[in-house]
Every structure is written in structure tokens, then in C-alpha cells.
mmCIF file of C-alpha atoms and ligand atoms in Angstrom:
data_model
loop_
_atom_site.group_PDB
_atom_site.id
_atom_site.type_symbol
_atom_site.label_atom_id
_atom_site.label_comp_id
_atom_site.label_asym_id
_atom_site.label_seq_id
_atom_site.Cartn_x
_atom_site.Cartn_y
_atom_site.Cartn_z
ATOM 1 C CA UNK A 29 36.728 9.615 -49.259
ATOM 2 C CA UNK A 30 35.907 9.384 -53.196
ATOM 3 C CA UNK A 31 34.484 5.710 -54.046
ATOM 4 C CA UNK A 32 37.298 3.983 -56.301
ATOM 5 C CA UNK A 33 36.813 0.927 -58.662
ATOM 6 C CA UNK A 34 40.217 -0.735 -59.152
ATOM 7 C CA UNK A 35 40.847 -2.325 -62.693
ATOM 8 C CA UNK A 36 41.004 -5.348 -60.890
ATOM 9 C CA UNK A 37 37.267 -5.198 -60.202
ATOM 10 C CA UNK A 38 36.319 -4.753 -63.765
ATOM 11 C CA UNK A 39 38.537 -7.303 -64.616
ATOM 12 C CA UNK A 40 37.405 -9.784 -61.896
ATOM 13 C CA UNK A 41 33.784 -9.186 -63.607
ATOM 14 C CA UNK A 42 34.707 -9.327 -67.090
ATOM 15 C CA UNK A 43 36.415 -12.531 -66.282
ATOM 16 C CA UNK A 44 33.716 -13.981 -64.543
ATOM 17 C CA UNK A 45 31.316 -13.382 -67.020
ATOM 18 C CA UNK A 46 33.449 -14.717 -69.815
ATOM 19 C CA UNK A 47 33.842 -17.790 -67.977
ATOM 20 C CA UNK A 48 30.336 -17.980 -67.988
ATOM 21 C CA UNK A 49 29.261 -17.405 -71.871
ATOM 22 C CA UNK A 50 31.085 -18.296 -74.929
ATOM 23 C CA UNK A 51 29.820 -14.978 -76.586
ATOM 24 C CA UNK A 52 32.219 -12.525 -76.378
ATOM 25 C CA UNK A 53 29.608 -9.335 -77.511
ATOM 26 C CA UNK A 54 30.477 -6.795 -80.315
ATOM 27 C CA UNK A 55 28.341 -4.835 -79.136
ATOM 28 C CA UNK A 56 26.446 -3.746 -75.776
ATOM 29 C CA UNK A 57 23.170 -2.320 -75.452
ATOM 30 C CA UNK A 58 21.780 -0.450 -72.757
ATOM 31 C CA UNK A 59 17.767 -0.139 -72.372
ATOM 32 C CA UNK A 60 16.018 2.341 -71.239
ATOM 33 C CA UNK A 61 12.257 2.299 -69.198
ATOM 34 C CA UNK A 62 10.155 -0.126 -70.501
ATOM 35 C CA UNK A 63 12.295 -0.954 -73.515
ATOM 36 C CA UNK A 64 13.416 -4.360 -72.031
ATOM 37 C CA UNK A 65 12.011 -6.450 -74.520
ATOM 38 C CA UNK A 66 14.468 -5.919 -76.709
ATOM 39 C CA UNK A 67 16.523 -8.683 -74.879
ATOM 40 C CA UNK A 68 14.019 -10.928 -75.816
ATOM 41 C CA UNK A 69 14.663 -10.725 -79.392
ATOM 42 C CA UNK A 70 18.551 -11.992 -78.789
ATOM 43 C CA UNK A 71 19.104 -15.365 -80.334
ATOM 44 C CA UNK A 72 21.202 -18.093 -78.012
ATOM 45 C CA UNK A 73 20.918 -16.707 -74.738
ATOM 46 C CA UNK A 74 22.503 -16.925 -71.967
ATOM 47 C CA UNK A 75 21.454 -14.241 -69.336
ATOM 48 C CA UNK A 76 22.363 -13.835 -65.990
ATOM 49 C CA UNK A 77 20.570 -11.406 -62.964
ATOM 50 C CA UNK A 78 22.400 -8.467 -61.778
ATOM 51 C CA UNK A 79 22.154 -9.911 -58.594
ATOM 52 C CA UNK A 80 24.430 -12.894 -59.507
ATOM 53 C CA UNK A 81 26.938 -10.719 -60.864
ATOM 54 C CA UNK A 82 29.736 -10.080 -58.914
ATOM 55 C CA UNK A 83 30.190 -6.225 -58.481
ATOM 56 C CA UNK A 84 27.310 -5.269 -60.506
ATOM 57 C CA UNK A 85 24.785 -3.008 -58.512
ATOM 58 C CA UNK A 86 21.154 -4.184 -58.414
ATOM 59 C CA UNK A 87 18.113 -2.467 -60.561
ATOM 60 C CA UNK A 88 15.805 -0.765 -58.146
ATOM 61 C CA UNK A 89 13.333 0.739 -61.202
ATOM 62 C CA UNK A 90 10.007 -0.522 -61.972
ATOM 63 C CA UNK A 91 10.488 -1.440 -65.900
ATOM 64 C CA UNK A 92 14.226 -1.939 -65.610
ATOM 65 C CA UNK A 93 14.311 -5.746 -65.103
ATOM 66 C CA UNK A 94 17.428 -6.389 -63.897
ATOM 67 C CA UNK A 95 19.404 -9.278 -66.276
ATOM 68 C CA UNK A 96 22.405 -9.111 -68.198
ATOM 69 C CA UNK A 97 21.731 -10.966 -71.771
ATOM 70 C CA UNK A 98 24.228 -12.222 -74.122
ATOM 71 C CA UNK A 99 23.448 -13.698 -77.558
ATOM 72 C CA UNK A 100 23.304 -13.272 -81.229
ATOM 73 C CA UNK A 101 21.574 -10.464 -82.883
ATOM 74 C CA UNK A 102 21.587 -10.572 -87.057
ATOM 75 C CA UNK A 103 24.345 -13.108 -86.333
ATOM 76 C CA UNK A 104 26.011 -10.126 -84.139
ATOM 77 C CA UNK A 105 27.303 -11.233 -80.928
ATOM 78 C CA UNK A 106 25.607 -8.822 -78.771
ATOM 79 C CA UNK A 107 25.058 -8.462 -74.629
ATOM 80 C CA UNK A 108 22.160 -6.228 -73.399
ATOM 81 C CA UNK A 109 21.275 -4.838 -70.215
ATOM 82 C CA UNK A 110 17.547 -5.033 -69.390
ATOM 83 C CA UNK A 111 17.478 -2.725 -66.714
ATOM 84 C CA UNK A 112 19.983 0.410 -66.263
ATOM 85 C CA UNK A 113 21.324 2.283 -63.334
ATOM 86 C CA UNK A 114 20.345 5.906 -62.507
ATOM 87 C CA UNK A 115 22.103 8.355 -60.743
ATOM 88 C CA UNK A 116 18.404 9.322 -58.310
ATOM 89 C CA UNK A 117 18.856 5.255 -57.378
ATOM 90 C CA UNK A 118 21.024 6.668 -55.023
ATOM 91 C CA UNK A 119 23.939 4.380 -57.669
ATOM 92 C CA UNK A 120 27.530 6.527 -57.333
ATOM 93 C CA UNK A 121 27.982 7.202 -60.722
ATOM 94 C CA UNK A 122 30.763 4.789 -60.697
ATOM 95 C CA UNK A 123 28.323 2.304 -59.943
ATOM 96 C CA UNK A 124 25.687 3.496 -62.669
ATOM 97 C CA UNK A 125 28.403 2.950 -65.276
ATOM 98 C CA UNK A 126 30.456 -0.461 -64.252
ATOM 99 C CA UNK A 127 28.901 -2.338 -66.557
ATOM 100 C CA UNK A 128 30.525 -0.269 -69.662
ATOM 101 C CA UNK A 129 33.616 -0.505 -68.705
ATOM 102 C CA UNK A 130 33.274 -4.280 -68.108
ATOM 103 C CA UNK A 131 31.729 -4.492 -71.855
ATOM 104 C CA UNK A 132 35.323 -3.023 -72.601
ATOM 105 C CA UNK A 133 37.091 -5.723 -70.814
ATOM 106 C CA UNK A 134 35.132 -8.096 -73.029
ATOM 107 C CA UNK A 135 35.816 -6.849 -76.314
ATOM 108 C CA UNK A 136 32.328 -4.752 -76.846
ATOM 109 C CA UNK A 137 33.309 -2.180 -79.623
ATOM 110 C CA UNK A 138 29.983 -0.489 -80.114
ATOM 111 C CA UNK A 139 27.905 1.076 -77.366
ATOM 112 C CA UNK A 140 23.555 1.826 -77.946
ATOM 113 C CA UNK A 141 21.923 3.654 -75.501
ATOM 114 C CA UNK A 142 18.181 3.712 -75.337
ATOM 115 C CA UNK A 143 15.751 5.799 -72.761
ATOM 116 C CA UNK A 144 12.503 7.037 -72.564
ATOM 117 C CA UNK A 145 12.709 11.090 -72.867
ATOM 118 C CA UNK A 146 10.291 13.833 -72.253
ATOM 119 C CA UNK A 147 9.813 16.696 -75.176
ATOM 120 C CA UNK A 148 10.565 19.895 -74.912
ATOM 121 C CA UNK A 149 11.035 20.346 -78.541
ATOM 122 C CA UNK A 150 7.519 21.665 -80.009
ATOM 123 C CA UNK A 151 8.070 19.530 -83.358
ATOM 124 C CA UNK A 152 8.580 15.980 -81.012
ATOM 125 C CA UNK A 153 5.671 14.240 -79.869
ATOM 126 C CA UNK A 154 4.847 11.193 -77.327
ATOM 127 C CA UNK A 155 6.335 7.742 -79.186
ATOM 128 C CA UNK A 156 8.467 9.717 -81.385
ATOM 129 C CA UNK A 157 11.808 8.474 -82.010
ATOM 130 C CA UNK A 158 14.849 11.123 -81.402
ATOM 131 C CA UNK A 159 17.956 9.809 -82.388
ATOM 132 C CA UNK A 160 20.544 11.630 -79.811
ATOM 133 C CA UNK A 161 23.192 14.474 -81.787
ATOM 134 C CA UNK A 162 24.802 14.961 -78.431
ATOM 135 C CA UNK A 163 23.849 15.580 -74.893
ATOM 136 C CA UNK A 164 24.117 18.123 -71.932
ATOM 137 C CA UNK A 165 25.181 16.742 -68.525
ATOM 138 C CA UNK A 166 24.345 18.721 -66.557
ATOM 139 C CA UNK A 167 25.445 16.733 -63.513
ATOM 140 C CA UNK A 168 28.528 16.508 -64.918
ATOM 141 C CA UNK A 169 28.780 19.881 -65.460
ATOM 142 C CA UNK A 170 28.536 20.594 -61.684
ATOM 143 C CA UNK A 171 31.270 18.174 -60.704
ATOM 144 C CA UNK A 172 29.111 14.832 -60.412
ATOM 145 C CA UNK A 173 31.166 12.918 -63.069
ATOM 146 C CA UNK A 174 32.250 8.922 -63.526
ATOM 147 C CA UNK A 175 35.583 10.139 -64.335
ATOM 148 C CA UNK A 176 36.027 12.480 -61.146
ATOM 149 C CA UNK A 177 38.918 10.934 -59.404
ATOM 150 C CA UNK A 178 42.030 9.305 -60.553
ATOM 151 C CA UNK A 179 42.135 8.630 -64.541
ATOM 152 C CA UNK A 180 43.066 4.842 -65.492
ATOM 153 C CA UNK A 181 45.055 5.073 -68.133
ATOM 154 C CA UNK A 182 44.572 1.887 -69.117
ATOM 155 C CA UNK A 183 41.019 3.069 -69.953
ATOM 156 C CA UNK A 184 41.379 6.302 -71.565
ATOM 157 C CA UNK A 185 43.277 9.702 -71.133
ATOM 158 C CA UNK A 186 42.771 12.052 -68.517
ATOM 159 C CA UNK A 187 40.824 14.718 -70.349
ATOM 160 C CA UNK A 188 38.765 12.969 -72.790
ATOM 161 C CA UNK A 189 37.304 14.817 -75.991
ATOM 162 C CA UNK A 190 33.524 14.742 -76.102
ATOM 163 C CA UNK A 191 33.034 16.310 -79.019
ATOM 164 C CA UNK A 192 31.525 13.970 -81.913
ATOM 165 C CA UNK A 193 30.409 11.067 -78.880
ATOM 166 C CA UNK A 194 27.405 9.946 -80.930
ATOM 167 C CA UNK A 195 28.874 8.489 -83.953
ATOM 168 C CA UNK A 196 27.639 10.186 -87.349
ATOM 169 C CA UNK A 197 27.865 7.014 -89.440
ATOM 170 C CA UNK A 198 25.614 5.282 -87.317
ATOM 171 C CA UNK A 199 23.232 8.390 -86.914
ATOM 172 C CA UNK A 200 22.790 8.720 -90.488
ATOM 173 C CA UNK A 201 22.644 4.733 -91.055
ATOM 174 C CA UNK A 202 19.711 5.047 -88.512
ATOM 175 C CA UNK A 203 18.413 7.617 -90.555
ATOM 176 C CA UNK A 204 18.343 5.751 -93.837
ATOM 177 C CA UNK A 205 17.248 2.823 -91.922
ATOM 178 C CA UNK A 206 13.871 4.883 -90.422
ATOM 179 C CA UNK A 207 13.007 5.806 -94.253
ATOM 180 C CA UNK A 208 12.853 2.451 -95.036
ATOM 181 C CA UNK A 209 10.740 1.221 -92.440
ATOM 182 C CA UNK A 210 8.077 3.738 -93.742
ATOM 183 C CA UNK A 211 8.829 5.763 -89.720
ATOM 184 C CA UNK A 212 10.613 8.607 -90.578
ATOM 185 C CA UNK A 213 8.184 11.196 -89.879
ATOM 186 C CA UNK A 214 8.304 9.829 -86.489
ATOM 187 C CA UNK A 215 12.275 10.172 -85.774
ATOM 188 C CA UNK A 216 14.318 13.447 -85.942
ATOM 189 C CA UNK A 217 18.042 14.021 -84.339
ATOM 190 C CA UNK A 218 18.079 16.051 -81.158
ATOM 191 C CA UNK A 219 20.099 17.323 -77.875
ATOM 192 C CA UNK A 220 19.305 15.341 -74.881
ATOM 193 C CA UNK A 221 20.050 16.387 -71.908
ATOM 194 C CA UNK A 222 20.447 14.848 -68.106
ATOM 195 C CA UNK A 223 18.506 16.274 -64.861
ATOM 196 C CA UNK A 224 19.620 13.856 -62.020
ATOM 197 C CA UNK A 225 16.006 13.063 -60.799
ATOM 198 C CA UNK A 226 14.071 11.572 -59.718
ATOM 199 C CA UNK A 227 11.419 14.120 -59.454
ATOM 200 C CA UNK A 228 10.283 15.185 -63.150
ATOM 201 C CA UNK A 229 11.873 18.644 -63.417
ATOM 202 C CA UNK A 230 9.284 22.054 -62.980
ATOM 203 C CA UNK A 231 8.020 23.955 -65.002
ATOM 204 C CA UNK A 232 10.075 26.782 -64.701
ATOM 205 C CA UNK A 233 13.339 24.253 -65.320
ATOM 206 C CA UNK A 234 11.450 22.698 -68.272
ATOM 207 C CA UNK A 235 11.164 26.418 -69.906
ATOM 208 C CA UNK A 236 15.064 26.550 -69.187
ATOM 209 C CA UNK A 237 16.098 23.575 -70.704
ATOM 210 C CA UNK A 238 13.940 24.546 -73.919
ATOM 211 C CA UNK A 239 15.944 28.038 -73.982
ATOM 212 C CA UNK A 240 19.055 26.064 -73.611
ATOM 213 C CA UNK A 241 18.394 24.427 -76.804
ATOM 214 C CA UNK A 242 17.589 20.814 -75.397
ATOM 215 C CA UNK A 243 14.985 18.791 -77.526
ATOM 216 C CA UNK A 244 14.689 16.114 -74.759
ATOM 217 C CA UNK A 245 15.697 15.564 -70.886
ATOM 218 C CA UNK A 246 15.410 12.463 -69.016
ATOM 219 C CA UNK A 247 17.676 11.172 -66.270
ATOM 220 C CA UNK A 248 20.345 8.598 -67.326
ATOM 221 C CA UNK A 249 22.556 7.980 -70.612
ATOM 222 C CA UNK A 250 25.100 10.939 -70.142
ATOM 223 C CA UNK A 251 27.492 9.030 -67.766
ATOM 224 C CA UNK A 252 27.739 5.980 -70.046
ATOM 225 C CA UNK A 253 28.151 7.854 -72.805
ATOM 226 C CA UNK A 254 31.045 9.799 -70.842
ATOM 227 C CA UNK A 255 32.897 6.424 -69.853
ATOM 228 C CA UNK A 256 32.216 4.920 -73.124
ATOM 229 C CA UNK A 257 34.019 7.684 -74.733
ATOM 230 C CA UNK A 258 36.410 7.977 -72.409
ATOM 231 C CA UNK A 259 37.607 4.087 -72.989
ATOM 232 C CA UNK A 260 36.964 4.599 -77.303
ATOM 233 C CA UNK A 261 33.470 2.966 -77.349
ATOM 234 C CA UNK A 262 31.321 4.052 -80.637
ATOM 235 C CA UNK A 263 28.640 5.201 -79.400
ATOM 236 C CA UNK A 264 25.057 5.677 -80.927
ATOM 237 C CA UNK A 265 21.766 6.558 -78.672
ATOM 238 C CA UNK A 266 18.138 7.228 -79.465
ATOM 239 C CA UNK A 267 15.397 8.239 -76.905
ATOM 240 C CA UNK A 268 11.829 7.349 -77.292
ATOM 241 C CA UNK A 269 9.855 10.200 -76.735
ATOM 242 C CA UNK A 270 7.531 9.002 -73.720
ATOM 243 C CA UNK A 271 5.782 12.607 -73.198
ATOM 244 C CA UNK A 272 5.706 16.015 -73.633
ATOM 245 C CA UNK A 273 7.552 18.440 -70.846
ATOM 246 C CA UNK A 274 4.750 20.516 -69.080
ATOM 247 C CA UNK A 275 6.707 24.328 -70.240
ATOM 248 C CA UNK A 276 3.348 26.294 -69.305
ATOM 249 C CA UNK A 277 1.559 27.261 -66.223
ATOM 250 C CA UNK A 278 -1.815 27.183 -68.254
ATOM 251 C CA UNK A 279 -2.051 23.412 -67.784
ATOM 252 C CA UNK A 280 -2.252 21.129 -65.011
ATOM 253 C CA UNK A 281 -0.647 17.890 -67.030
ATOM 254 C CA UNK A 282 1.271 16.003 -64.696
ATOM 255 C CA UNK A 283 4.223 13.826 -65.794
ATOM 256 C CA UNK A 284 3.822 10.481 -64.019
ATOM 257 C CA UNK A 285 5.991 7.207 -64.422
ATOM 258 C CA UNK A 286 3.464 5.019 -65.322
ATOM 259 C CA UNK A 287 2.358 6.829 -68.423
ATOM 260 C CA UNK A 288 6.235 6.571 -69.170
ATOM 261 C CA UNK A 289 6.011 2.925 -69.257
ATOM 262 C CA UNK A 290 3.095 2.718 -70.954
ATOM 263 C CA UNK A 291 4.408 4.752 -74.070
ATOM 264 C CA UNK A 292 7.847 2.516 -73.749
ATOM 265 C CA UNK A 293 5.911 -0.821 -74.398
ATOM 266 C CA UNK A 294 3.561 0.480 -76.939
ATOM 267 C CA UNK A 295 6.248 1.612 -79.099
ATOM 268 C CA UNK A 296 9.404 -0.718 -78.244
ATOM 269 C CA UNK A 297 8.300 -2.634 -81.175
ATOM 270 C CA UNK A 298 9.545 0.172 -83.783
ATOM 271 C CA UNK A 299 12.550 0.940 -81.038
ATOM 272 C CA UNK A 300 13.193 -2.483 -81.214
ATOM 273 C CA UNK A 301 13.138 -3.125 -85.275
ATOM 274 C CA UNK A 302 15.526 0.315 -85.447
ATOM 275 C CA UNK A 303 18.033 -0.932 -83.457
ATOM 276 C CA UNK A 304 18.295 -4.772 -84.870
ATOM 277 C CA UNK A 305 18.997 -3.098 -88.421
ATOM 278 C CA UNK A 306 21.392 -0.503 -87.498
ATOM 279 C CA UNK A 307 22.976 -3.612 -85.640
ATOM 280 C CA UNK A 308 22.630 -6.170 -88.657
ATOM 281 C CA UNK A 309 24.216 -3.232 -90.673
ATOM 282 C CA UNK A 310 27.068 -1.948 -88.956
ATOM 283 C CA UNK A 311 30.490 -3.222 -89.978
ATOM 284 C CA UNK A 312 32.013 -4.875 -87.087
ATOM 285 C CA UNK A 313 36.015 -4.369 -86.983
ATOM 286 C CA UNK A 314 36.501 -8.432 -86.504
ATOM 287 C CA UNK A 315 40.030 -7.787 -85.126
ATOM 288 C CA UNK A 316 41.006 -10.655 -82.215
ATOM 289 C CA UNK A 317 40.893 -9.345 -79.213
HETATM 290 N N1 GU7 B 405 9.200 15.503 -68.461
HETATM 291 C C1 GU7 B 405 9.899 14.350 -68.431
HETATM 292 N N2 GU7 B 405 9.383 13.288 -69.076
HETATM 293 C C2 GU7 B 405 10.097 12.136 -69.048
HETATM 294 N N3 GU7 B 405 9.818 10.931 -69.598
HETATM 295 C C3 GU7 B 405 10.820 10.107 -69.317
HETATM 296 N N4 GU7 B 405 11.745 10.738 -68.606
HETATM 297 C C4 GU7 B 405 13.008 10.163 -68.213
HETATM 298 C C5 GU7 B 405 12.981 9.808 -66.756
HETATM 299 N N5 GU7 B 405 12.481 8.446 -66.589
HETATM 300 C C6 GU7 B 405 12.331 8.120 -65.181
HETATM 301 C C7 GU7 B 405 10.890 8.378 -64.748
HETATM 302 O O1 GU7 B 405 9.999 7.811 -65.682
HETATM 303 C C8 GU7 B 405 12.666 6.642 -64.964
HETATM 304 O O2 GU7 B 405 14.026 6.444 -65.200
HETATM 305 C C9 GU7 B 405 11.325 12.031 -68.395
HETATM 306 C C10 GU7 B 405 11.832 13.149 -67.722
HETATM 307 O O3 GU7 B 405 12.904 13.129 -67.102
HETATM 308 N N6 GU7 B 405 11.076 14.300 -67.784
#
């Protein structure tokens, strides 16, 4: 039968997390291969591993650490995830996206998604920035979806609008923000879209995505974004552009894993500085929760 995660189990988390930490986070950020250090940059931590965590799943990813950090960023409370959940872990997507629904139960109002993306758009190139328009899922276009299976209302309504899931405000603050950092030439807005992994997709599905109009693919983000909706997160996600997609049967490049991490570290630092402004920037609605 269908795995099922009760409210109770998000709520038993939330709570024992909050018991833990006197932040209570704003905003939650999720990051993507080899874009960990941006948890190192929080102010006041207080970070716990995965593993301690009751009902979180573990990190089984080389260059997804594994700790939940909470702190101050810009004098924004903020928790981060250093280390995500992918669907080709074998995680049910349930599992891949507990942790935003537990951000929920905390008060998190804001959700940033970061990954490392291969191009298929000619114009982007390896540690380019792509600040995500909107995605494809295709997963969840085939029936593998967080939300398959009883709706909780208490979360969000049954059939949940998508449309407009990547906040413009915070697109085009990231925007203006990339001008004045002197990196614009390096960032552009694209479609990203999900394969479910983990192989790196062919060549033949690379040339398919292109025609389908997708600027980037990787393997994660989608379903978070999905739940994050669903429950009335903002949303705002960026992919750094770790290589290009191999579309022709002229070369022999091979996409490998490694050479994904190595483009994540050598570039988190601009990833990094993007994502601390839009976060020093954005309003925060400081309603009691
Ligand atoms: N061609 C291509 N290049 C990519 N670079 C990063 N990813 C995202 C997948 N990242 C995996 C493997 O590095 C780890 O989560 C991809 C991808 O899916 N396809």
C-alpha cells in the first residue's frame, strides 16, 4: 500500500526541533551538489545531523552533507539543509520532501532551492547562474508525485495551482541583485526540468528535452517546489549550471559527478553572495505565528 506521513509526524518533528533551537526560520533553504557551504555562512548556529532527526531520511550523496542548520542570515532567521534528498536515492518522494513541510510547521514563509543543472540551452554555459521561471516534472507528470495519495487539508487543497510557483518579485529582485554584483552576464531565467536519475540522461533524451523547451535538467527540486506550493510557501530557485548536456553524437564528452562537484565549489562563492542578498532584501511578513 501507498506510504502515508500522518500530520502527526511532521508535527512530532517540527516540535522536536523547536524544542531544540530558539530560531524559529523565516526562511528555509535547500542546497543543491556541492553548494553546502552556504550553511557555513549562517550566523548563531545551531545544526543538527539528519541522522539525529527524528523522521528525517538520511543523505546518501557524495556533496550533500547531511545537517540541518539554523541561524541568522542578514539578521534573517534562516534554517538550511546541507544535503537534499533525491528521488534515484531510492527516498519515496514523501520522504525526499518531509523536511518542507516540517519548515511549514515551524513558521518558514519563504522556500530557496538551489542545484547543480546541466545545459541544454546553447546561450548557458558551465558556472552560469539560471535563475528557475518554472519547471517540468516530469516524474510527476507520470504519476510519481508527493501529493499522490490523500490531500491534508490542513496543508493545502487538493488540486493545487502551479502556475506562477517561482515567485516573480524575488526573480526580478535576484535579477537587480546579479547587476549589481557586476555577474549578470553570467545569470539568465530558464525552465528546469526533472529526469529521476541517477544515470545522466542520453543523448537522444538530452535532444528531447532541448525540443521541449527546457534550458536545464537535473534530478531534484520539482517535488519541493510541488509541496511547497501546495502548503503556500514562496518559492524562489536558481540552478548553477555545472555542465553542458552532451545533445550530439559527434562527441564523446561524458557527464560525470565529480566534474559536477567540482563546478559547485568553484562557483558557490557567487551562488552563495546571490542568495544572502536576495535574503537580506526580501520583506519578511513578521506576523506571529
Ligand atoms: N547532463 C546533466 N548534467 C548535470 N549536472 C548536474 N545534474 C544534476 C544531477 N546531479 C546529480 C549527479 O551529479 C547529483 O544529484 C545534471 C544532470 O542531471 N544532467
Amino acid at each position: 500500500s501507498k506510504e502515508q506521513i500522518s500530520h502527526d509526524e511532521y508535527q512530532k518533528t517540527a516540535d522536536w526541533l523547536m524544542s531544540q533551537t530558539k530560531h524559529r526560520p523565516q526562511v528555509a533553504i535547500i542546497c543543491g551538489s556541492g553548494l553546502g557551504m552556504l550553511a557555513d555562512t549562517i550566523k548563531c548556529q545551531d545544526s543538527f545531523a539528519y541522522s539525529d532527526i527524528p523522521g528525517f531520511p538520511q543523505s546518501t550523496v557524495q556533496g550533500h552533507a547531511g545537517r540541518l542548520v539554523f541561524g541568522e542570515l542578514k539578521g534573517k532567521s534562516c534554517v538550511c539543509m546541507q544535503g537534499r534528498f533525491h528521488m534515484y536515492e531510492g527516498h519515496s518522494l514523501l520522504k525526499t520532501t518531509f523536511p518542507v513541510r516540517v519548515f511549514k510547521l515551524m513558521g518558514v514563509e519563504t522556500l530557496i532551492v538551489t542545484n547543480a543543472a546541466g545545459a541544454l540551452a546553447d546561450g548557458l554555459q558551465p558556472g552560469d547562474i539560471m535563475i528557475i521561471k518554472d519547471h517540468i516534472n516530469f516524474p510527476g507528470l507520470a504519476g510519481l508525485n508527493p501529493l499522490c495519495g490523500p490531500n491534508d487539508e490542513k496543508f493545502g487543497p487538493r488540486f493545487p495551482a502551479m502556475s506562477g510557483c517561482y515567485d516573480k518579485g524575488l526573480r526580478c529582485m535576484a535579477m537587480e541583485i546579479t547587476k549589481q554584483m557586476g555577474v549578470a552576464s553570467l545569470v539568465q531565467e530558464g525552465v528546469y526540468a526533472m529526469v529521476g536519475g541517477p544515470n545522466f540522461e542520453t543523448i537522444a533524451e538530452a535532444k528531447l528535452l532541448h525540443r521541449l523547451g527546457v534550458d536545464a535538467v537535473g534530478m531534484s527540486t520539482a517535488p519541493e517546489v510541488v509541496v511547497a506550493t501546495h502548503c503556500g510557501l514562496r518559492v524562489f530557485g536558481l540552478s548553477l549550471i555545472t555542465n553542458k548536456a552532451v545533445k550530439s553524437y559527434d562527441v564523446s564528452d561524458r557527464v560525470n559527478h565529480e566534474g559536477v562537484l567540482d563546478v559547485g565549489r568553484l562557483h558557490s562563492q557567487t551562488v552563495q553572495q546571490l542568495v544572502t542578498e536576495l535574503i537580506s532584501r526580501m520583506e519578511i511578513n513578521n506576523n506571529e505565528n
